[in-house]
Structure formats: structure tokens, C-alpha cells
Tab-separated table of C-alpha atoms and ligand atoms in Angstrom:
chain	number	residue	atom	x	y	z
A	1	MET	CA	-21.253	10.690	-26.447
A	2	SER	CA	-20.591	6.679	-26.592
A	3	ASN	CA	-21.742	4.816	-23.155
A	4	PRO	CA	-19.085	4.388	-20.558
A	5	THR	CA	-17.492	0.422	-21.203
A	6	GLU	CA	-16.837	1.574	-24.890
A	7	THR	CA	-15.779	4.924	-24.053
A	8	HIS	CA	-13.174	2.953	-20.950
A	9	SER	CA	-12.124	0.282	-24.508
A	10	LYS	CA	-10.957	3.891	-26.593
A	11	GLU	CA	-9.303	5.479	-24.358
A	12	THR	CA	-5.366	5.093	-24.282
A	13	PRO	CA	-3.983	4.372	-21.489
A	14	TRP	CA	-1.908	7.418	-19.043
A	15	PRO	CA	2.613	7.183	-19.355
A	16	LEU	CA	3.619	6.842	-16.853
A	17	TRP	CA	6.083	8.908	-15.040
A	18	GLU	CA	9.189	8.795	-12.453
A	19	VAL	CA	8.557	11.253	-9.460
A	20	PHE	CA	11.874	12.776	-7.991
A	21	VAL	CA	11.057	15.242	-5.173
A	22	ARG	CA	14.368	17.817	-3.508
A	23	SER	CA	12.751	17.524	-0.062
A	24	SER	CA	14.749	20.777	0.728
A	25	ARG	CA	17.851	23.547	-0.911
A	26	GLY	CA	20.596	22.316	-1.058
A	27	LEU	CA	19.798	18.507	-1.627
A	28	SER	CA	19.253	16.529	-4.628
A	29	HIS	CA	16.473	15.161	-5.803
A	30	VAL	CA	15.492	11.157	-5.241
A	31	HIS	CA	12.924	9.009	-7.369
A	32	ALA	CA	9.759	9.420	-5.130
A	33	GLY	CA	7.752	6.643	-7.618
A	34	SER	CA	5.687	6.573	-10.439
A	35	LEU	CA	2.425	7.618	-12.058
A	36	HIS	CA	0.619	8.001	-14.939
A	37	ALA	CA	-0.438	11.740	-16.133
A	38	PRO	CA	-0.820	12.557	-20.043
A	39	ASP	CA	1.026	15.261	-20.549
A	40	ALA	CA	4.012	16.449	-18.628
A	41	VAL	CA	2.466	19.089	-16.397
A	42	MET	CA	-0.257	17.233	-14.877
A	43	ALA	CA	2.273	15.106	-14.273
A	44	LEU	CA	4.105	17.224	-12.468
A	45	ARG	CA	0.923	18.145	-10.476
A	46	ASN	CA	-0.640	15.017	-9.641
A	47	ALA	CA	3.099	14.827	-8.262
A	48	ARG	CA	2.830	17.911	-6.187
A	49	ASP	CA	-0.580	15.956	-4.626
A	50	LEU	CA	0.553	12.574	-4.385
A	51	TYR	CA	4.280	12.886	-3.149
A	52	THR	CA	4.012	16.377	-1.702
A	53	ARG	CA	1.224	17.014	0.575
A	54	ARG	CA	3.316	17.604	3.532
A	55	ASN	CA	5.784	19.430	2.401
A	56	GLU	CA	7.578	16.794	1.522
A	57	GLY	CA	9.209	18.762	-1.747
A	58	VAL	CA	10.737	22.416	-3.333
A	59	SER	CA	10.690	21.254	-5.755
A	60	ILE	CA	9.924	18.009	-8.676
A	61	TRP	CA	10.942	16.499	-12.156
A	62	VAL	CA	8.809	13.925	-13.461
A	63	VAL	CA	10.672	11.937	-16.344
A	64	PRO	CA	9.116	9.457	-18.737
A	65	ALA	CA	9.707	6.166	-17.961
A	66	ASP	CA	11.012	4.646	-21.057
A	67	ALA	CA	12.971	7.502	-20.775
A	68	ILE	CA	15.529	5.684	-18.495
A	69	SER	CA	18.118	3.700	-19.252
A	70	SER	CA	19.012	1.695	-16.889
A	71	SER	CA	22.130	-0.991	-16.217
A	72	ASP	CA	21.619	-4.470	-16.519
A	73	PRO	CA	20.780	-5.931	-13.375
A	74	ASP	CA	21.676	-9.787	-15.012
A	75	SER	CA	25.160	-8.622	-15.720
A	76	LYS	CA	25.902	-7.394	-11.763
A	77	GLY	CA	29.382	-8.835	-11.522
A	78	SER	CA	30.290	-8.253	-14.794
A	79	PHE	CA	29.466	-4.275	-14.508
A	80	PHE	CA	30.078	-2.795	-11.727
A	81	GLU	CA	33.616	-2.825	-11.286
A	82	SER	CA	35.540	-5.800	-8.764
A	83	PRO	CA	36.345	-4.075	-5.367
A	84	GLN	CA	37.854	-7.248	-5.056
A	85	GLY	CA	41.917	-5.849	-3.704
A	86	LYS	CA	40.906	-2.636	-4.672
A	87	ASP	CA	40.884	-1.633	-0.945
A	88	TYR	CA	43.464	1.758	-1.825
A	89	ARG	CA	40.443	3.639	-3.343
A	90	HIS	CA	39.484	4.356	0.015
A	91	ALA	CA	41.298	6.311	2.855
A	92	THR	CA	40.978	4.062	5.994
A	93	TYR	CA	43.842	1.597	3.676
A	94	TYR	CA	46.513	3.855	4.949
A	95	THR	CA	47.313	3.282	8.203
A	96	LYS	CA	50.906	5.102	9.048
A	97	SER	CA	49.714	8.570	8.523
A	98	GLU	CA	47.832	6.907	12.199
A	99	GLY	CA	47.481	9.890	15.050
A	100	VAL	CA	49.149	12.851	12.271
A	101	LYS	CA	46.565	15.277	12.792
A	102	HIS	CA	44.711	17.327	10.640
A	103	LEU	CA	45.008	13.491	8.048
B	1	MET	CA	11.057	1.283	-11.116
B	2	ALA	CA	9.150	0.944	-14.949
B	3	SER	CA	7.226	-1.335	-15.687
B	4	GLN	CA	8.129	-5.134	-16.364
B	5	ASN	CA	6.517	-7.636	-18.308
B	6	LEU	CA	8.589	-11.138	-17.415
B	7	GLN	CA	6.596	-13.895	-19.287
B	8	SER	CA	5.468	-17.383	-17.688
B	9	VAL	CA	7.652	-19.931	-18.591
B	10	PRO	CA	6.462	-22.139	-21.232
B	11	ALA	CA	7.156	-25.464	-20.878
B	12	GLU	CA	9.302	-26.838	-23.675
B	13	LEU	CA	12.872	-25.080	-22.257
B	14	SER	CA	16.039	-24.567	-24.135
B	15	PRO	CA	19.151	-25.881	-22.039
B	16	GLU	CA	20.219	-22.344	-22.480
B	17	GLU	CA	16.638	-21.160	-21.375
B	18	GLN	CA	17.268	-24.029	-18.208
B	19	GLU	CA	20.021	-22.827	-17.541
B	20	ARG	CA	18.994	-18.708	-17.039
B	21	GLU	CA	15.844	-20.315	-14.943
B	22	ARG	CA	18.034	-21.792	-12.670
B	23	ALA	CA	20.756	-19.235	-12.059
B	24	GLY	CA	17.880	-17.298	-11.332
B	25	GLN	CA	16.285	-18.934	-8.925
B	26	ALA	CA	19.812	-19.909	-7.717
B	27	TYR	CA	20.232	-15.997	-7.729
B	28	PHE	CA	16.786	-14.861	-5.957
B	29	ASP	CA	17.591	-18.142	-3.396
B	30	ARG	CA	20.280	-16.130	-2.434
B	31	ILE	CA	18.476	-12.649	-1.597
B	32	ILE	CA	16.025	-14.100	-0.410
B	33	ALA	CA	17.869	-16.096	2.534
B	34	GLU	CA	20.483	-12.925	3.363
B	35	ASP	CA	17.178	-10.303	3.365
B	36	SER	CA	17.659	-8.547	0.723
B	37	ARG	CA	15.301	-7.496	-2.054
B	38	ILE	CA	14.335	-8.785	-5.306
B	39	GLU	CA	14.111	-5.446	-7.412
B	40	PRO	CA	11.697	-5.054	-10.314
B	41	ARG	CA	13.558	-6.947	-12.597
B	42	ASP	CA	15.489	-9.172	-10.845
B	43	TRP	CA	14.685	-12.798	-12.077
B	44	MET	CA	11.465	-13.893	-10.319
B	45	PRO	CA	9.493	-17.466	-9.514
B	46	GLU	CA	6.253	-16.859	-11.248
B	47	ALA	CA	4.506	-18.119	-8.269
B	48	TYR	CA	6.052	-15.520	-6.269
B	49	ARG	CA	5.167	-12.967	-8.586
B	50	LYS	CA	1.577	-13.414	-8.988
B	51	THR	CA	1.579	-14.002	-4.982
B	52	LEU	CA	2.627	-10.503	-5.015
B	53	LEU	CA	0.744	-9.290	-7.560
B	54	ARG	CA	-1.929	-10.224	-5.680
B	55	GLN	CA	-1.706	-9.271	-2.586
B	56	VAL	CA	-0.654	-5.475	-3.946
B	57	SER	CA	-2.839	-4.960	-5.710
B	58	GLN	CA	-5.711	-6.470	-3.272
B	59	HIS	CA	-4.157	-3.963	-0.937
B	60	ALA	CA	-4.165	-1.084	-3.974
B	61	HIS	CA	-7.518	-1.322	-3.948
B	62	SER	CA	-8.932	-1.006	-0.664
B	63	GLU	CA	-6.844	1.731	-0.320
B	64	ILE	CA	-9.272	3.328	-2.759
B	65	ILE	CA	-12.590	1.232	-1.634
B	66	GLY	CA	-11.037	2.308	2.156
B	67	MET	CA	-12.452	5.898	1.130
B	68	GLN	CA	-15.334	5.438	0.426
B	69	PRO	CA	-17.127	4.731	4.376
B	70	GLU	CA	-14.738	7.623	5.764
B	71	ALA	CA	-15.642	10.168	2.194
B	72	ASN	CA	-19.967	9.987	3.458
B	73	TRP	CA	-19.064	11.914	6.742
B	74	ILE	CA	-16.976	14.931	5.489
B	75	SER	CA	-19.920	17.228	4.820
B	76	ARG	CA	-21.173	15.894	8.045
B	77	ALA	CA	-18.482	16.544	9.794
B	78	PRO	CA	-18.907	18.531	13.035
B	79	SER	CA	-17.014	20.973	13.156
B	80	LEU	CA	-14.389	22.741	9.811
B	81	LYS	CA	-11.633	21.414	11.835
B	82	ARG	CA	-12.700	17.836	11.485
B	83	LYS	CA	-13.906	18.347	7.794
B	84	ALA	CA	-10.299	19.179	6.922
B	85	ILE	CA	-8.913	16.378	8.767
B	86	LEU	CA	-11.478	14.269	7.541
B	87	MET	CA	-10.980	15.258	3.589
B	88	ALA	CA	-6.936	15.026	4.768
B	89	LYS	CA	-7.806	11.248	5.672
B	90	VAL	CA	-9.023	10.767	2.617
B	91	GLN	CA	-7.113	11.977	0.275
B	92	ASP	CA	-4.454	10.396	2.323
B	93	GLU	CA	-6.147	6.845	0.832
B	94	ALA	CA	-6.599	7.733	-2.009
B	95	GLY	CA	-2.903	8.508	-2.268
B	96	HIS	CA	-2.473	4.795	-0.254
B	97	GLY	CA	-3.865	3.187	-3.941
B	98	LEU	CA	-1.894	4.749	-5.409
B	99	TYR	CA	1.467	4.043	-3.754
B	100	LEU	CA	0.208	0.948	-4.063
B	101	TYR	CA	-0.913	0.345	-7.629
B	102	SER	CA	2.423	1.838	-8.873
B	103	ALA	CA	3.881	-1.076	-6.291
B	104	ALA	CA	1.354	-3.771	-8.561
B	105	GLU	CA	2.164	-2.115	-11.955
B	106	THR	CA	6.348	-3.157	-11.341
B	107	LEU	CA	5.189	-6.850	-11.145
B	108	GLY	CA	3.707	-6.454	-15.310
B	109	GLN	CA	0.103	-6.253	-14.181
B	110	SER	CA	-0.903	-2.769	-16.451
B	111	ARG	CA	-2.549	-0.267	-13.821
B	112	ASP	CA	-6.161	0.554	-16.155
B	113	LYS	CA	-6.299	-3.546	-16.239
B	114	MET	CA	-6.447	-3.547	-12.351
B	115	MET	CA	-9.006	-0.610	-12.469
B	116	GLN	CA	-11.036	-2.124	-15.027
B	117	ASP	CA	-10.342	-6.049	-13.182
B	118	LEU	CA	-12.027	-3.986	-9.742
B	119	ILE	CA	-14.856	-1.789	-11.437
B	120	ASP	CA	-15.553	-5.749	-13.134
B	121	GLY	CA	-16.157	-7.641	-9.518
B	122	LYS	CA	-13.176	-9.713	-10.104
B	123	ALA	CA	-10.860	-8.115	-7.579
B	124	ARG	CA	-10.807	-8.299	-3.905
B	125	TYR	CA	-10.667	-6.154	-1.742
B	126	SER	CA	-11.014	-5.487	2.314
B	127	SER	CA	-13.595	-6.840	4.268
B	128	ILE	CA	-13.537	-3.783	6.438
B	129	PHE	CA	-14.337	-2.055	4.403
B	130	ASN	CA	-18.627	-3.317	3.999
B	131	TYR	CA	-19.215	-2.189	6.624
B	132	PRO	CA	-21.832	1.243	7.052
B	133	ALA	CA	-20.867	4.002	8.966
B	134	VAL	CA	-23.445	4.621	11.016
B	135	THR	CA	-22.836	7.655	13.358
B	136	TRP	CA	-19.318	10.383	13.466
B	137	ALA	CA	-18.505	8.012	15.822
B	138	ASP	CA	-17.824	5.272	13.979
B	139	MET	CA	-15.097	8.006	12.029
B	140	GLY	CA	-13.399	7.835	15.173
B	141	ALA	CA	-13.664	4.126	15.593
B	142	ILE	CA	-12.494	3.351	12.245
B	143	GLY	CA	-9.178	5.483	12.621
B	144	TRP	CA	-8.903	3.775	15.628
B	145	LEU	CA	-9.253	0.233	14.833
B	146	VAL	CA	-9.369	-0.042	12.060
B	147	ASP	CA	-6.340	1.832	10.904
B	148	GLY	CA	-5.122	0.791	13.947
B	149	ALA	CA	-5.897	-2.575	12.364
B	150	ALA	CA	-3.312	-1.733	9.331
B	151	ILE	CA	-0.902	0.437	10.838
B	152	CYS	CA	-0.217	-3.170	13.659
B	153	ASN	CA	-0.637	-5.515	10.180
B	154	GLN	CA	1.645	-2.898	8.192
B	155	VAL	CA	4.651	-1.774	9.374
B	156	PRO	CA	6.630	-5.066	8.923
B	157	LEU	CA	5.311	-5.396	5.331
B	158	CYS	CA	8.132	-1.827	5.323
B	159	ARG	CA	10.514	-5.034	5.381
B	160	ALA	CA	8.799	-6.892	2.384
B	161	SER	CA	11.684	-8.587	-0.389
B	162	TYR	CA	9.634	-7.256	-2.370
B	163	GLY	CA	11.863	-3.723	-2.099
B	164	PRO	CA	8.784	-1.812	-4.510
B	165	TYR	CA	6.065	-3.252	-2.402
B	166	GLY	CA	8.770	-2.699	1.280
B	167	ARG	CA	9.268	1.202	-0.164
B	168	ALA	CA	5.657	2.028	-0.507
B	169	MET	CA	4.419	0.844	2.601
B	170	VAL	CA	7.147	2.786	4.031
B	171	ARG	CA	5.499	5.417	2.731
B	172	ILE	CA	1.556	4.474	3.530
B	173	CYS	CA	3.485	4.192	7.762
B	174	LYS	CA	4.731	7.429	7.990
B	175	GLU	CA	0.466	8.684	7.363
B	176	GLU	CA	-1.068	6.796	9.021
B	177	SER	CA	-0.088	7.245	11.969
B	178	PHE	CA	-1.810	10.981	12.216
B	179	HIS	CA	-5.083	8.634	10.297
B	180	GLN	CA	-5.355	6.264	14.247
B	181	ARG	CA	-4.380	9.196	16.108
B	182	GLN	CA	-7.837	11.557	14.613
B	183	GLY	CA	-9.568	8.276	15.487
B	184	PHE	CA	-8.237	8.060	18.961
B	185	GLU	CA	-8.907	11.867	19.625
B	186	ILE	CA	-12.747	12.050	18.152
B	187	LEU	CA	-13.460	8.177	20.570
B	188	LEU	CA	-12.116	10.351	23.691
B	189	GLU	CA	-13.819	13.331	22.797
B	190	LEU	CA	-16.892	11.803	22.829
B	191	SER	CA	-16.144	9.794	25.141
B	192	ASN	CA	-15.723	12.725	27.735
B	193	GLY	CA	-18.819	14.216	26.571
B	194	THR	CA	-22.305	14.159	27.025
B	195	PRO	CA	-23.904	10.419	28.285
B	196	ALA	CA	-25.155	10.283	25.578
B	197	GLN	CA	-22.296	11.391	23.380
B	198	LYS	CA	-20.144	8.610	25.030
B	199	GLN	CA	-22.751	5.779	24.039
B	200	MET	CA	-22.368	6.646	21.003
B	201	ALA	CA	-18.177	5.757	21.157
B	202	GLN	CA	-18.620	2.457	22.518
B	203	ASP	CA	-21.353	1.362	20.503
B	204	ALA	CA	-19.031	2.664	17.702
B	205	VAL	CA	-16.632	0.406	19.063
B	206	ASN	CA	-18.251	-2.196	19.759
B	207	ARG	CA	-20.297	-1.597	15.686
B	208	TRP	CA	-15.620	-2.050	14.145
B	209	TYR	CA	-13.939	-4.275	17.540
B	210	ALA	CA	-14.534	-7.844	15.447
B	211	PRO	CA	-14.858	-6.641	12.156
B	212	ALA	CA	-11.432	-5.208	12.841
B	213	LEU	CA	-9.557	-7.971	14.512
B	214	MET	CA	-11.042	-9.577	11.311
B	215	MET	CA	-8.465	-6.848	9.169
B	216	PHE	CA	-5.607	-9.445	10.216
B	217	GLY	CA	-7.285	-12.607	8.206
B	218	PRO	CA	-7.685	-16.322	8.491
B	219	PRO	CA	-6.815	-17.917	12.150
B	220	ASP	CA	-3.669	-19.474	11.093
B	221	ASP	CA	-4.760	-23.419	10.916
B	222	ASP	CA	-7.479	-21.899	7.619
B	223	SER	CA	-4.358	-19.741	6.183
B	224	PRO	CA	-3.063	-22.248	3.202
B	225	ASN	CA	-0.734	-19.073	1.730
B	226	SER	CA	1.246	-17.425	4.813
B	227	LYS	CA	3.974	-20.327	4.609
B	228	GLN	CA	4.926	-19.542	2.056
B	229	SER	CA	4.530	-15.914	1.875
B	230	MET	CA	6.570	-16.290	5.438
B	231	ALA	CA	9.453	-18.459	3.292
B	232	TRP	CA	10.031	-15.477	0.900
B	233	ASN	CA	9.801	-13.121	3.396
B	234	ILE	CA	7.138	-10.801	1.426
B	235	LYS	CA	4.496	-11.187	5.561
B	236	ARG	CA	6.881	-11.712	8.388
B	237	PHE	CA	4.505	-12.680	11.330
B	238	SER	CA	1.336	-15.105	11.534
B	239	ASN	CA	-2.291	-13.791	10.945
B	240	ASP	CA	-2.327	-14.383	14.174
B	241	GLU	CA	0.675	-13.326	15.869
B	242	LEU	CA	-0.230	-9.819	14.622
B	243	ARG	CA	-3.496	-9.735	15.791
B	244	SER	CA	-3.117	-10.719	19.295
B	245	ARG	CA	-0.641	-8.213	19.522
B	246	PHE	CA	-3.131	-5.698	17.915
B	247	VAL	CA	-5.290	-7.060	21.037
B	248	GLY	CA	-2.983	-6.218	24.382
B	249	MET	CA	-2.777	-2.539	22.437
B	250	MET	CA	-6.422	-1.812	22.608
B	251	VAL	CA	-6.583	-3.238	25.608
B	252	GLU	CA	-4.320	-0.612	26.807
B	253	GLN	CA	-6.023	1.854	24.211
B	254	VAL	CA	-8.945	1.546	25.866
B	255	ARG	CA	-8.509	2.757	29.188
B	256	VAL	CA	-7.056	5.599	28.271
B	257	LEU	CA	-10.488	6.270	26.494
B	258	GLY	CA	-13.190	4.641	29.503
B	259	LEU	CA	-14.869	2.446	27.325
B	260	THR	CA	-14.175	-1.185	26.838
B	261	LEU	CA	-14.021	-3.569	24.363
B	262	PRO	CA	-16.914	-5.546	23.420
B	263	ASP	CA	-14.965	-8.602	24.697
B	264	PRO	CA	-15.287	-10.880	27.563
B	265	ASP	CA	-12.706	-13.554	26.512
B	266	VAL	CA	-9.589	-10.743	25.721
B	267	ARG	CA	-7.481	-11.742	29.270
B	268	PHE	CA	-2.779	-12.362	28.838
B	269	ASN	CA	-1.989	-15.591	28.787
B	270	GLU	CA	0.589	-15.122	30.719
B	271	GLU	CA	2.138	-18.929	29.328
B	272	THR	CA	2.582	-18.507	25.695
B	273	LYS	CA	3.246	-14.418	26.943
B	274	LYS	CA	0.035	-14.020	24.442
B	275	TRP	CA	-2.847	-12.078	24.230
B	276	GLU	CA	-6.338	-13.809	23.345
B	277	HIS	CA	-10.178	-13.705	23.097
B	278	GLY	CA	-13.151	-14.220	21.936
B	279	PRO	CA	-14.229	-15.949	19.342
B	280	LEU	CA	-14.975	-14.970	16.018
B	281	ASP	CA	-17.736	-14.889	13.180
B	282	TRP	CA	-15.679	-16.953	10.450
B	283	ASN	CA	-18.068	-17.722	8.316
B	284	GLU	CA	-19.217	-13.580	8.530
B	285	PHE	CA	-15.668	-12.830	7.066
B	286	LYS	CA	-16.353	-15.652	4.329
B	287	ASP	CA	-19.536	-14.396	3.431
B	288	VAL	CA	-18.425	-10.066	3.484
B	289	LEU	CA	-15.776	-11.512	1.697
B	290	ALA	CA	-17.789	-13.379	-0.545
B	291	GLY	CA	-20.591	-10.615	-1.588
B	292	LYS	CA	-22.241	-10.536	0.838
B	293	GLY	CA	-21.873	-7.681	3.495
B	294	PRO	CA	-24.186	-4.760	3.979
B	295	CYS	CA	-22.226	-2.222	1.815
B	296	ASN	CA	-21.116	-4.829	-0.874
B	297	ALA	CA	-22.521	-3.648	-3.590
B	298	GLN	CA	-23.295	0.239	-2.930
B	299	ARG	CA	-19.507	0.427	-2.784
B	300	MET	CA	-19.151	-1.274	-5.845
B	301	GLU	CA	-21.197	1.023	-7.319
B	302	ARG	CA	-19.813	4.113	-6.133
B	303	ARG	CA	-16.734	2.850	-7.387
B	304	ARG	CA	-18.613	2.406	-10.495
B	305	GLN	CA	-20.054	5.585	-10.769
B	306	ALA	CA	-16.745	8.036	-9.802
B	307	HIS	CA	-14.637	5.840	-12.230
B	308	GLU	CA	-17.372	6.962	-15.577
B	309	ASP	CA	-18.265	10.408	-13.965
B	310	GLY	CA	-14.072	10.643	-14.581
B	311	ALA	CA	-14.102	9.825	-18.160
B	312	TRP	CA	-14.819	12.775	-19.331
B	313	VAL	CA	-12.243	13.864	-17.708
B	314	ARG	CA	-9.375	11.771	-18.556
B	315	GLU	CA	-10.709	12.211	-22.436
B	316	ALA	CA	-10.481	15.904	-22.128
B	317	ALA	CA	-6.690	15.428	-20.777
B	318	ALA	CA	-5.914	12.765	-23.287
B	319	ALA	CA	-6.803	14.515	-25.861
B	320	TYR	CA	-5.600	17.515	-24.563
B	321	ALA	CA	-1.745	16.532	-24.139
B	322	ALA	CA	-2.184	15.083	-27.890
B	323	LYS	CA	-3.022	18.342	-29.114
B	324	GLN	CA	-0.051	19.818	-27.781
B	325	ALA	CA	2.674	17.244	-29.257
B	326	GLN	CA	1.105	18.094	-32.531
B	327	LYS	CA	2.276	21.691	-31.865
B	328	GLU	CA	5.280	21.206	-29.863
B	329	HIS	CA	5.632	18.776	-33.151
B	330	ALA	CA	4.453	21.373	-35.681
B	331	ALA	CA	6.998	24.692	-34.539
C	401	FE2	FE1	-4.295	3.879	3.409
C	402	FE2	FE1	-4.404	1.068	5.208
C	403	FE2	FE1	-5.701	5.065	6.692
């Protein structure tokens, strides 16, 4: 084996994984955080140890961070449709039925 | 989410770039004014990014180095239950370090670089972990005072303006309360034990009290960066404010323990409505930060050794992953 400094410089960084945890049956997986691991199997094990030490989950997903596509933060205004003047998409817009039961 | 490299701003900017910078700053200022959160891919001032990177990575290093004083006592814990509790706590601290490294990475620094900086002695960590844990009672005093001070400091950080940092702190704070309570229980049990056990508990409190108060950082008039951190909604309260609150809580709790704080000057100032404490040795604080504390060398050596001892495991895991990927590719 080579000396430690050399060993370190040879090490390739482990990829980053995003971790999603389903806290109980019937609920969606929710993003819990991220971690580094050499492969998916190790990522799952590390995720279990890191994010579910107190029964926080019944199921875990790990996703390579670079496989996630996301919307551009700079285009907030234009990418997401403006809710302006679209109150009619909400039930509260319709007031004439107030007082009518089961509606 | 994923780490994002933010290039430093070049000296010469084209008109379009200048416009982007202006728009970015305006957007950032609005988010801060609304007390909303900055996320990794948002534009942020270079100084904000640097300040956060320093704070979050130092915090991560502190959690990792902080495992050592307590890990030293796992094999000597007085019962199987205490051993299991201590192992769970030390494992939590490792987890805290990892949550925080993840948060720091989103600011554009690689995990390996942070690890290497710690090992090379280029990074700082909390001065408190350079003090020795000499008796079992120190496990109590560390949990009660050190984790207690950490909680006091960290609860407001859950609302830090940088999203990933705040989220890591929420997770950490949930776990810290168990740390403080188990420490309190260790002290309470010793305090209700034999006179020698009670003395051991008191000695541990005497040793950890002043270093714990110094965990909040230098006095406000000697903390040049605090003001900017507060303007950026990273810090919510000043060092002295948090320290004073902490003293007030400890005054109450030490009575339940049947012990005393080693500080005759502790008092509630009716005028300012704040708790006051006796003078702290800030020269000692600076010395310990500068590497001259009782355990600095030992802590660094242990970290280096652990990193080197783990090298073959990391290599084997990487080799196995590469081989599996190749197989899958061939199939
Ligand atoms: Fe912690
Ligand atoms: Fe901590
Ligand atoms: Fe802790």
C-alpha cells in the first residue's frame, strides 16, 4: 500500500445521492437530505443509518443527485404561471353557494 | 439540493453581467427583507456565501471532533444501558456532522476538500472539544452544559436565512434534546449518590462551566462579524444575549441537580432584565482556538488516524462499485 497522502489523492470522490424517506405507510417519500456513497446499495445503507436512527421511515429512495433535473431559479416569474386573476381555481372564489349544505 | 459552484465575480463585467448582478442583489435583498430563505441555486453575495461556508463547515467539524471526548468513555461506561446511550449520542454527533457537511457542500465546497482541510489543520472547530473528559461525571457535564449551550445557540439557527443550514439545524435540534437530558440524568444520579460521587459531579460542572459559556463566542464588542451575520438573518441574537439566556437556564437547573455553578458573580440584573456572570478568560479561549488547548494535538491526531485507517474501506467500496457498474454495463 502507498503512503496515506498518496492514497488520498488517488481516491475519487463518491457521488452525491439525494435521500427521500417515507415516514409511514400511506404517505409520500419526502426529501430528507443527501449523502455520499460509492453505489446505490451503500447509499441505501448509509441513508438508513443517517436518516432513520429513530424510526423515521418505512421506506427509502436514493437518487443520484446529478440525475435530478430542476427548474431554473432565475426564471421564477416566467416559468410558474402567475396566479394573478385566477382566483377561480380555488373553491373560495365561489360565494353564491354559501350556506348550501354539502357543497 | 445538489451542490452548485458559484463562480467568484470577475473584476471586469460586461453590461449584461452587471445587470444580472444588480438583479441578483435586488432579489437577494428582497428575500432577506421578507425574512424568507435563500436556496443553493439563488444568486447570493460572495461574502454571504463565504461567511456561511466558514460557519457551516466549522460547525460540521465541531460535531465530528466532538465525538472524541465522549467516545473515549464508551468502553468505561458504568452500565450496559449507559454504554448504549453514549453510543447512540456519539452516533448522533456523527450524523450531525454529515447533515452539516451536506449543507456546506451546497455552497460550492467539496466534501473531500473540507475533510482534508480539517486533517491538515487548516479548519477550525469549537474550542470546547479541546478540553479533556477526565471522569465519568464529565459525560454528565458535557451533555448538560456543552450540549445545552449548543442547543441554546442552535435553536435560533433553525431560522437561518440559508435554507439548507436551517433544515440541518431543525433535524439536529430535535436530536440534541436527548443529549442534554441524558447528561442531566447522569449528574442527577451522581448528585444523589455517595458524597464522593456528588463531589465528582460538582468537579465536572466546575470544569465545564466556563468553557461552555465561551462556546457562544467572544463578547459582542469583540465580535466584528456578528453584526453582518445578523443583518443577513444568519444569526438572530448576539453572543452575549445567548450567553445570558443560557446562564439563566442553568441557574434554575443546577438547583434541581443539588449542585452549584462555580461563579459567585451570577445574578439577575433587574434593570437590564438580563442574567450576568463573572469574568471569563478570553485569553484562554484564544489560546485554545490557536491550537494551544490541553487536547488539540490529540484530537487532530485521532482524526487523522481514523481517516487513514478508513482508507482501505473507502478504496474497497469504490473498487466494488466500479466492478458492479462494469458488470451491469456488460450484461
Ligand atoms: Fe451535535
Ligand atoms: Fe452540536
Ligand atoms: Fe449533541
